Amino acid sequence: MDLGTRPRSTAALLSRVGARIQARDTLLIEEWQDIVTWAGDHVVATPEGAATITDGYLDTGVPIAGDGAPLVSEFGLMELVAVLGRSPDGGRAYVGRVIECAWRLPTVYAAVMAGRLTPWRAERIADLTHALSAEAAGFVDRQLFHASGVGWAQLDRLIAEAILRFDPERAEAERATAADQRYVEVGDPDTHGNTHGIVHLSGVLDAADGRDLDEAIARRARLLGDLGNDAPLDVRRSVALGELARADLALDLEGSPGRKAIVNVHITDTTLTGVNPVGRWEDQQVPVSSEQIREWLGSASTVIVRPVIDLADHVPIDSYEIPDRHRARVQLRDHTCRFPHCTRPATRCDLDHARPYGEGGPTCPCNEVALCRRHHRAKTHSAWSYDIVMPGSYEWTSPSGFRFRVDHHGTHPPDE
């Protein structure tokens, strides 16, 4: 086995890998087309909507996709699954995902047919939309016009928004059920033979409560460090939580201190008219119901409303250090790490000077790009490089010369 003692062309090897993947996806797309054609020929559409006489036998129409997709012949499905060489349950689920895309997610299906979206990604999308109403599934599909650029976390948020918009009763029921699962448990110091006075803490909290607790712990842990506590950060965080508890026990108050809520408001005409029941918690980039927002604000003693940030502003400074106002603009513009296919939120990324500051690059949002630590290092210490096509749109070149366009549509070949 050659362990790298002989030089070889990495670019040629990767090209072969890419060609095989493309050939495999082409065959799978053709299989999808055949399945859709088969489904069109085996729709069971009788006045009863469930059974019909086929070749002298009572054939049942089975629902293997979501609301609005056709019922297909049960016997015909058995034959198709056998020819596909899949297990009965697995084959039925697979065909159902293809039908889900073809009938309920036409944008996703078209993206698969055009080669913009890999079939396995489309199948996962179909799994997530299967239980949605036809209206909610249509909403998700319309939002996925550029499906290749949607990460799984973003897709989960989109599904949640669809449920909030089109099935608010279900959304509220699910939220109430989830809220009933909240708990905090402090373990017994003697559990599992523990003799060191250490306990385990676990819990499930309301998202805003969890955020407040994390911020309070982080702030107190930093203060402990400033006061000379040289323990590791995780240790200081655990000490900080205990100090928070003791501070609360020392208060002679009937109620607890009020919560300060910082609200970043993005308003549309439907928000103003009350048609759209969906809000967005920008810190976590998740949709939340208006009822949830009312609960959060109802317990807030102070509400701060921030003004709109103009992402087109150019506000250069004569310094290498990037100020918070730049960071906010870049995070809102880029959303995630701008390396090909990376979905780490921009709020957890470094800001990179596209043109190095030492080479005359300005410290300005137009020259600042969100990169996670791993990909920041790749750009700085390897042959990976990128050019800014326009703010928010980047063209990367890999060490072997492969090129990628990364923008708000996701990652795709530059010639698109």
Coordinates of C-alpha atoms in Angstrom, one line a residue:
M1 CA 0.0 0.0 0.0
D2 CA 1.3 3.4 -1.0
L3 CA 1.4 5.6 2.2
G4 CA 2.4 8.7 0.3
T5 CA 6.0 7.9 -0.5
R6 CA 5.4 8.5 -4.2
P7 CA 4.1 12.0 -5.3
R8 CA 0.6 12.0 -6.8
S9 CA -1.8 14.6 -8.1
T10 CA -4.3 15.5 -5.5
A11 CA -6.3 17.5 -8.0
A12 CA -6.7 14.6 -10.3
L13 CA -7.8 12.2 -7.5
L14 CA -10.4 14.7 -6.2
S15 CA -11.6 15.2 -9.8
R16 CA -12.2 11.5 -10.1
V17 CA -14.1 11.4 -6.8
G18 CA -16.2 14.3 -7.9
A19 CA -17.0 12.7 -11.3
R20 CA -18.1 9.5 -9.6
I21 CA -20.4 11.4 -7.2
Q22 CA -21.9 13.3 -10.1
A23 CA -22.5 10.1 -12.0
R24 CA -24.1 8.4 -9.0
D25 CA -26.4 11.4 -8.4
T26 CA -27.4 11.4 -12.1
L27 CA -28.5 7.7 -11.9
L28 CA -30.4 8.5 -8.7
I29 CA -32.2 11.4 -10.4
E30 CA -33.2 9.1 -13.2
E31 CA -34.6 6.7 -10.6
W32 CA -36.6 9.5 -9.0
Q33 CA -38.1 10.3 -12.4
D34 CA -39.1 6.7 -12.9
I35 CA -40.7 6.6 -9.5
V36 CA -42.7 9.7 -10.1
T37 CA -43.9 8.3 -13.5
W38 CA -44.8 5.1 -11.8
A39 CA -46.7 7.0 -9.1
G40 CA -48.7 8.9 -11.7
D41 CA -49.7 5.6 -13.3
H42 CA -50.7 4.0 -9.9
V43 CA -52.8 6.7 -8.3
V44 CA -55.9 5.3 -6.6
A45 CA -58.5 8.0 -7.0
T46 CA -62.0 6.6 -6.5
P47 CA -65.0 8.3 -5.0
E48 CA -64.3 6.4 -1.8
G49 CA -60.7 7.5 -2.0
A50 CA -59.3 4.3 -0.5
A51 CA -59.9 1.2 -2.7
T52 CA -60.5 0.1 -6.2
I53 CA -60.7 -3.0 -8.3
T54 CA -57.4 -3.7 -10.1
D55 CA -57.0 -6.8 -12.3
G56 CA -59.9 -8.5 -10.4
Y57 CA -58.5 -7.7 -7.0
L58 CA -59.5 -5.1 -4.4
D59 CA -56.6 -2.8 -4.3
T60 CA -56.1 -0.2 -1.5
G61 CA -54.8 3.2 -2.0
V62 CA -52.1 3.9 0.7
P63 CA -51.0 7.4 1.8
I64 CA -47.2 7.4 1.8
A65 CA -46.7 11.1 1.6
G66 CA -48.2 14.2 3.3
D67 CA -51.6 15.8 3.0
G68 CA -52.5 16.5 -0.7
A69 CA -50.2 13.9 -2.2
P70 CA -52.0 11.0 -4.0
L71 CA -52.8 7.6 -2.7
V72 CA -50.9 4.9 -4.6
S73 CA -51.7 1.3 -5.2
E74 CA -50.7 -0.9 -2.3
F75 CA -50.0 -3.9 -4.6
G76 CA -48.2 -1.8 -7.1
L77 CA -46.1 -0.3 -4.3
M78 CA -45.1 -3.8 -3.2
E79 CA -43.8 -4.6 -6.6
L80 CA -41.9 -1.4 -7.0
V81 CA -40.2 -1.7 -3.7
A82 CA -39.2 -5.3 -4.5
V83 CA -37.7 -4.2 -7.8
L84 CA -35.8 -1.4 -6.0
G85 CA -34.3 -4.0 -3.8
R86 CA -35.3 -2.3 -0.6
S87 CA -37.0 -3.7 2.5
P88 CA -40.8 -3.2 2.6
D89 CA -40.8 -0.5 5.3
G90 CA -37.6 1.2 4.0
G91 CA -38.8 1.1 0.4
R92 CA -42.2 2.4 1.2
A93 CA -40.6 5.3 3.1
Y94 CA -38.2 6.0 0.3
V95 CA -40.9 6.1 -2.4
G96 CA -43.0 8.3 0.0
R97 CA -40.2 10.8 0.2
V98 CA -39.9 11.0 -3.6
I99 CA -43.7 11.5 -3.9
E100 CA -43.6 14.1 -1.1
C101 CA -41.1 16.1 -3.1
A102 CA -42.8 15.7 -6.5
W103 CA -46.3 16.6 -5.3
R104 CA -45.9 18.8 -2.2
L105 CA -42.4 20.3 -2.6
P106 CA -42.2 21.1 -6.3
T107 CA -39.4 23.6 -5.8
V108 CA -37.3 21.0 -4.0
Y109 CA -38.1 18.5 -6.6
A110 CA -37.1 20.9 -9.4
A111 CA -33.8 21.6 -7.6
V112 CA -33.1 17.8 -7.5
M113 CA -33.9 17.4 -11.2
A114 CA -31.6 20.4 -12.1
G115 CA -28.8 19.0 -10.0
R116 CA -28.8 21.9 -7.5
L117 CA -29.8 19.8 -4.6
T118 CA -28.6 16.3 -3.8
P119 CA -31.4 13.6 -3.5
W120 CA -30.4 12.6 0.0
R121 CA -30.8 16.2 1.2
A122 CA -34.2 16.4 -0.5
E123 CA -35.2 13.2 1.3
R124 CA -34.4 14.6 4.6
I125 CA -36.4 17.7 3.8
A126 CA -39.3 15.5 2.9
D127 CA -39.1 13.6 6.2
L128 CA -39.4 17.0 8.0
T129 CA -42.4 18.2 6.0
H130 CA -44.3 14.9 5.9
A131 CA -46.5 15.8 8.9
L132 CA -47.2 19.4 7.8
S133 CA -50.5 20.5 6.3
A134 CA -50.5 21.1 2.5
E135 CA -50.4 24.9 3.1
A136 CA -47.5 24.7 5.5
A137 CA -45.6 22.4 3.3
G138 CA -46.1 24.8 0.4
F139 CA -44.8 27.7 2.5
V140 CA -41.6 25.7 3.3
D141 CA -41.2 24.8 -0.3
R142 CA -41.4 28.4 -1.5
Q143 CA -38.8 29.5 1.1
L144 CA -36.5 26.8 -0.3
F145 CA -36.2 28.4 -3.7
H146 CA -32.4 28.2 -3.2
A147 CA -32.5 24.9 -1.3
S148 CA -28.8 24.1 -1.6
G149 CA -27.9 26.9 0.7
V150 CA -30.2 26.0 3.6
G151 CA -28.6 24.3 6.6
W152 CA -30.4 21.8 8.8
A153 CA -30.7 24.1 11.7
Q154 CA -32.2 26.8 9.4
L155 CA -34.6 24.2 8.0
D156 CA -35.7 23.2 11.5
R157 CA -36.5 26.8 12.2
L158 CA -38.4 27.1 8.9
I159 CA -40.5 24.1 9.8
A160 CA -41.2 25.6 13.2
E161 CA -42.2 28.9 11.5
A162 CA -44.6 27.0 9.1
I163 CA -46.3 25.3 12.1
L164 CA -46.6 28.7 13.9
R165 CA -48.1 30.3 10.8
F166 CA -50.5 27.6 9.6
D167 CA -51.2 25.4 12.6
P168 CA -51.0 27.8 15.6
E169 CA -53.1 25.4 17.8
R170 CA -50.6 22.6 17.2
A171 CA -47.7 25.0 17.8
E172 CA -49.1 26.2 21.1
A173 CA -49.9 22.7 22.2
E174 CA -46.4 21.5 21.4
R175 CA -45.0 24.5 23.2
A176 CA -47.1 23.9 26.3
T177 CA -46.1 20.2 26.3
A178 CA -42.4 21.1 26.0
A179 CA -42.8 23.7 28.8
D180 CA -44.2 21.0 31.1
Q181 CA -40.9 19.1 30.6
R182 CA -38.8 21.8 32.3
Y183 CA -36.9 20.9 35.4
V184 CA -33.7 21.6 37.4
E185 CA -32.1 18.8 39.4
V186 CA -29.2 19.0 41.7
G187 CA -27.6 15.6 42.4
D188 CA -26.8 14.0 45.7
P189 CA -23.1 14.5 46.7
D190 CA -23.1 10.8 47.8
T191 CA -24.3 9.5 44.4
H192 CA -22.0 7.1 42.6
G193 CA -19.5 7.0 45.5
N194 CA -18.7 10.7 45.2
T195 CA -16.8 11.7 48.4
H196 CA -15.3 15.0 47.1
G197 CA -18.3 17.3 47.8
I198 CA -19.1 17.6 44.1
V199 CA -22.7 17.3 42.6
H200 CA -24.1 17.1 39.1
L201 CA -26.5 19.7 37.9
S202 CA -29.0 19.1 35.0
G203 CA -32.0 20.8 33.8
V204 CA -34.3 22.0 30.9
L205 CA -35.2 25.7 31.0
D206 CA -37.2 28.2 29.0
A207 CA -35.0 29.6 26.3
A208 CA -35.0 33.1 27.7
D209 CA -34.4 31.9 31.3
G210 CA -31.5 29.8 30.0
R211 CA -30.0 32.7 28.2
D212 CA -30.3 35.0 31.2
L213 CA -28.7 32.3 33.4
D214 CA -25.8 31.7 31.0
E215 CA -25.1 35.5 30.7
A216 CA -25.2 35.9 34.5
I217 CA -22.8 33.0 35.0
A218 CA -20.4 34.2 32.3
R219 CA -20.4 37.8 33.7
R220 CA -19.6 36.6 37.2
A221 CA -17.0 34.1 36.0
R222 CA -15.2 37.0 34.2
L223 CA -15.4 39.1 37.4
L224 CA -13.9 36.2 39.4
G225 CA -11.0 36.1 36.9
D226 CA -10.5 39.8 37.2
L227 CA -10.3 39.5 40.9
G228 CA -7.5 37.0 40.7
N229 CA -9.2 33.6 40.5
D230 CA -6.9 31.7 38.1
A231 CA -9.0 28.6 37.9
P232 CA -10.0 27.4 34.4
L233 CA -13.1 29.1 33.0
D234 CA -15.4 26.1 33.5
V235 CA -14.4 25.9 37.1
R236 CA -15.1 29.7 37.6
R237 CA -18.5 29.2 35.9
S238 CA -19.4 26.6 38.4
V239 CA -18.3 28.8 41.3
A240 CA -20.2 31.7 39.8
L241 CA -23.4 29.7 39.8
G242 CA -23.0 29.0 43.5
E243 CA -22.4 32.7 44.3
L244 CA -25.5 33.7 42.3
A245 CA -27.5 31.3 44.5
R246 CA -26.0 32.6 47.7
A247 CA -26.6 36.2 46.6
D248 CA -30.3 35.4 46.0
L249 CA -30.6 33.7 49.4
A250 CA -29.2 36.8 51.0
L251 CA -31.9 39.0 49.5
D252 CA -34.7 39.9 51.9
L253 CA -37.3 40.3 49.1
E254 CA -40.6 38.8 48.3
G255 CA -40.1 38.8 44.6
S256 CA -37.1 38.2 42.3
P257 CA -35.2 40.9 40.4
G258 CA -36.7 41.9 37.1
R259 CA -35.5 40.7 33.7
K260 CA -34.0 43.0 31.2
A261 CA -35.1 42.1 27.6
I262 CA -33.1 43.4 24.6
V263 CA -35.4 43.2 21.6
N264 CA -34.1 43.5 18.0
V265 CA -37.2 44.2 16.0
H266 CA -37.6 43.4 12.3
I267 CA -41.0 44.7 11.2
T268 CA -43.0 43.9 8.0
D269 CA -46.4 45.1 7.0
T270 CA -47.9 41.8 8.1
T271 CA -46.4 42.2 11.5
L272 CA -48.0 45.7 11.9
T273 CA -51.4 44.4 10.8
G274 CA -51.3 41.3 13.1
V275 CA -51.5 38.8 10.2
N276 CA -48.1 37.2 10.8
P277 CA -48.0 35.5 14.3
V278 CA -44.3 34.8 14.0
G279 CA -41.5 36.7 15.7
R280 CA -37.7 36.1 15.6
W281 CA -35.3 35.9 18.5
E282 CA -32.3 37.2 16.8
D283 CA -29.7 35.9 19.3
Q284 CA -30.7 32.3 18.6
Q285 CA -32.1 32.8 15.1
V286 CA -35.2 30.9 15.9
P287 CA -38.9 31.7 15.2
V288 CA -41.0 32.3 18.3
S289 CA -44.8 32.7 18.6
S290 CA -46.3 36.1 19.6
E291 CA -47.6 34.4 22.7
Q292 CA -44.1 33.4 23.8
I293 CA -42.9 37.0 23.2
R294 CA -45.7 38.3 25.4
E295 CA -44.7 36.0 28.2
W296 CA -41.1 37.1 28.0
L297 CA -41.9 40.8 27.9
G298 CA -44.5 40.4 30.7
S299 CA -41.7 39.5 33.1
A300 CA -39.3 42.2 31.9
S301 CA -38.6 45.3 34.0
T302 CA -36.8 47.1 31.2
V303 CA -37.2 46.8 27.4
I304 CA -34.6 48.3 25.1
V305 CA -35.6 48.6 21.4
R306 CA -32.6 49.0 19.1
P307 CA -32.7 51.0 15.9
V308 CA -32.4 49.4 12.5
I309 CA -28.8 48.8 11.4
D310 CA -28.0 49.9 7.9
L311 CA -25.9 47.0 6.4
A312 CA -24.9 49.2 3.5
D313 CA -23.1 51.7 5.7
H314 CA -19.3 52.0 5.3
V315 CA -17.8 53.1 8.6
P316 CA -14.0 52.5 8.5
I317 CA -11.8 53.2 11.4
D318 CA -8.1 53.7 11.6
S319 CA -7.3 50.7 13.8
Y320 CA -6.7 47.0 13.5
E321 CA -9.2 46.1 16.3
I322 CA -12.7 45.6 15.0
P323 CA -15.4 47.5 17.0
D324 CA -18.7 46.0 18.2
R325 CA -20.7 48.1 15.7
H326 CA -18.8 46.5 12.8
R327 CA -19.3 43.0 14.3
A328 CA -23.0 43.6 14.5
R329 CA -23.2 44.6 10.8
V330 CA -21.1 41.7 9.6
Q331 CA -23.0 39.2 11.6
L332 CA -26.4 40.4 10.3
R333 CA -25.0 40.5 6.7
D334 CA -23.2 37.1 6.6
H335 CA -25.4 35.1 9.0
T336 CA -22.9 32.2 9.1
C337 CA -19.2 31.4 8.5
R338 CA -18.6 32.2 4.8
F339 CA -16.4 29.2 4.1
P340 CA -17.9 26.7 1.6
H341 CA -20.7 24.7 3.1
C342 CA -20.0 25.9 6.7
T343 CA -23.1 26.7 8.7
R344 CA -21.6 27.9 12.0
P345 CA -23.5 31.1 13.1
A346 CA -21.7 34.3 12.5
T347 CA -22.2 35.2 16.1
R348 CA -19.7 32.5 17.0
C349 CA -17.2 33.4 14.3
D350 CA -14.1 35.6 14.1
L351 CA -14.1 38.6 11.8
D352 CA -11.3 38.3 9.1
H353 CA -9.7 41.2 7.3
A354 CA -10.2 40.0 3.7
R355 CA -7.3 42.2 2.7
P356 CA -4.8 42.1 5.6
Y357 CA -4.7 45.3 7.7
G358 CA -0.9 45.2 7.4
E359 CA -1.2 45.3 3.6
G360 CA -3.4 48.3 3.6
G361 CA -6.7 46.6 4.1
P362 CA -9.2 48.9 5.9
T363 CA -11.0 48.0 9.1
C364 CA -14.4 48.4 7.6
P365 CA -17.4 46.1 7.2
C366 CA -16.7 46.0 3.4
N367 CA -13.4 44.3 4.2
E368 CA -14.5 42.2 7.1
V369 CA -15.8 38.6 6.7
A370 CA -17.3 36.2 9.3
L371 CA -15.1 33.0 9.5
C372 CA -15.2 30.4 12.2
R373 CA -12.0 29.7 14.0
R374 CA -11.1 26.6 12.0
H375 CA -11.7 28.2 8.6
H376 CA -10.1 31.5 9.7
R377 CA -7.0 29.5 10.4
A378 CA -7.3 27.8 7.0
K379 CA -7.4 31.1 5.2
T380 CA -4.5 32.5 7.2
H381 CA -2.2 29.5 7.3
S382 CA -2.9 27.5 4.2
A383 CA -3.4 28.0 0.5
W384 CA -7.1 28.6 0.8
S385 CA -8.0 32.1 -0.4
Y386 CA -11.1 34.1 -1.3
D387 CA -12.1 37.3 -3.1
I388 CA -15.0 39.5 -2.2
V389 CA -17.4 39.6 -5.2
M390 CA -19.5 42.1 -3.3
P391 CA -20.3 42.4 0.5
G392 CA -21.8 39.1 1.5
S393 CA -20.7 37.3 -1.7
Y394 CA -17.3 35.5 -1.9
E395 CA -15.4 33.4 -4.3
W396 CA -13.1 30.8 -2.7
T397 CA -10.2 28.9 -4.3
S398 CA -9.0 25.7 -2.7
P399 CA -5.3 24.6 -2.6
S400 CA -5.9 22.4 -5.6
G401 CA -7.6 25.1 -7.6
F402 CA -11.3 24.2 -7.1
R403 CA -13.5 27.3 -6.9
F404 CA -16.7 27.9 -4.9
R405 CA -19.1 30.8 -4.7
V406 CA -20.5 31.4 -1.2
D407 CA -23.4 33.9 -0.8
H408 CA -26.8 34.1 0.7
H409 CA -27.9 31.3 -1.6
G410 CA -25.3 28.9 0.0
T411 CA -22.4 27.3 -1.7
H412 CA -22.4 26.7 -5.5
P413 CA -20.1 26.7 -8.5
P414 CA -18.9 30.2 -9.5
D415 CA -20.3 29.9 -13.0
E416 CA -23.9 29.9 -11.6

